[in-house]
């Protein structure tokens, strides 16, 4: 399973990259705004900085909602860096644009997926990734992980190459559940990845090993 970080914070991206387990980055307009990155020039520069830190795919989201606008923006984004993946919303104009991009060798991430039907359409159009937002589904008292299972089954039935990129991750158990089901990628805040490191028995065990070493080497 690939690990992406879902952030526009350069320090977090650097820290994730330094762990040696990072496969890519996803961003969105809200994450950019959270870092105070506004205005197209600054946003473009920020994408370039992210691409310089990581070696994998970097999702950059379009703002346009019509076919021509999405295609124009997408082409400008991919011209920035070879690692850029065009993030396109799940709307009919977006599906048309994903089809166009896939026919022209441009990688896409279809975002704002909340149903298996949406995932199926995006895969038919040739999306490289689809992003089901599991945390936001849980937030409305439904089951985001079940959606990942449904999509996995559908994609396997037809050998779709589109990768399931589980998004809107709220904690380490979402990552584990996605791994059990076979999501291809999780995009997550860095803190959820770091939570996977922790176990009290590891801390107790390490403390004992180090103390025993000290005793033996007095
Ligand atoms: C995915 O690419 C989105 O950027 C993200 O995962 C949304 O997460 P949120 O529900 O925490 O905003």
CSV table of C-alpha atoms and ligand atoms in Angstrom, one decimal, residues 6-7 26-31 59 61 87 109 111-112 114 131-137 139 165-170 187-189, ligand 1:
chain,number,residue,atom,x,y,z
A,6,UNK,CA,-2.6,14.9,2.8
A,7,UNK,CA,-1.1,18.4,3.5
A,26,UNK,CA,-2.3,15.2,-2.0
A,27,UNK,CA,-3.4,18.8,-1.5
A,28,UNK,CA,-6.6,20.7,-2.0
A,29,UNK,CA,-7.7,24.4,-1.9
A,30,UNK,CA,-8.6,24.1,1.8
A,31,UNK,CA,-5.2,22.7,2.7
A,59,UNK,CA,-2.1,15.9,-6.6
A,61,UNK,CA,-6.6,20.4,-7.7
A,87,UNK,CA,-7.1,16.5,-9.2
A,109,UNK,CA,-7.1,11.9,-9.3
A,111,UNK,CA,-11.8,13.7,-5.9
A,112,UNK,CA,-14.9,14.0,-3.7
A,114,UNK,CA,-18.8,9.4,-1.8
A,131,UNK,CA,-10.4,9.5,-3.8
A,132,UNK,CA,-13.3,8.2,-1.6
A,133,UNK,CA,-13.5,10.5,1.5
A,134,UNK,CA,-14.0,8.0,4.2
A,135,UNK,CA,-13.8,10.3,7.2
A,136,UNK,CA,-16.5,12.6,5.9
A,137,UNK,CA,-18.8,9.6,5.3
A,139,UNK,CA,-18.9,12.1,10.0
A,165,UNK,CA,-6.8,6.3,-2.9
A,166,UNK,CA,-8.5,6.3,0.5
A,167,UNK,CA,-8.8,10.0,1.6
A,168,UNK,CA,-10.2,11.9,4.5
A,169,UNK,CA,-8.4,9.6,7.0
A,170,UNK,CA,-9.1,10.4,10.6
A,187,UNK,CA,-3.6,9.8,2.0
A,188,UNK,CA,-3.4,10.9,5.5
A,189,UNK,CA,-2.3,13.6,8.0
B,1,LIG,C1,-8.2,14.2,-0.3
B,1,LIG,O1,-7.4,14.3,-1.2
B,1,LIG,C2,-8.6,15.4,0.5
B,1,LIG,O2,-7.6,16.3,0.4
B,1,LIG,C3,-8.7,15.1,2.0
B,1,LIG,O3,-8.3,13.8,2.3
B,1,LIG,C4,-10.0,15.5,2.6
B,1,LIG,O4,-9.9,15.3,4.0
B,1,LIG,P1,-10.8,16.0,5.1
B,1,LIG,O5,-12.1,15.4,5.1
B,1,LIG,O6,-10.0,15.8,6.4
B,1,LIG,O7,-10.8,17.5,4.7
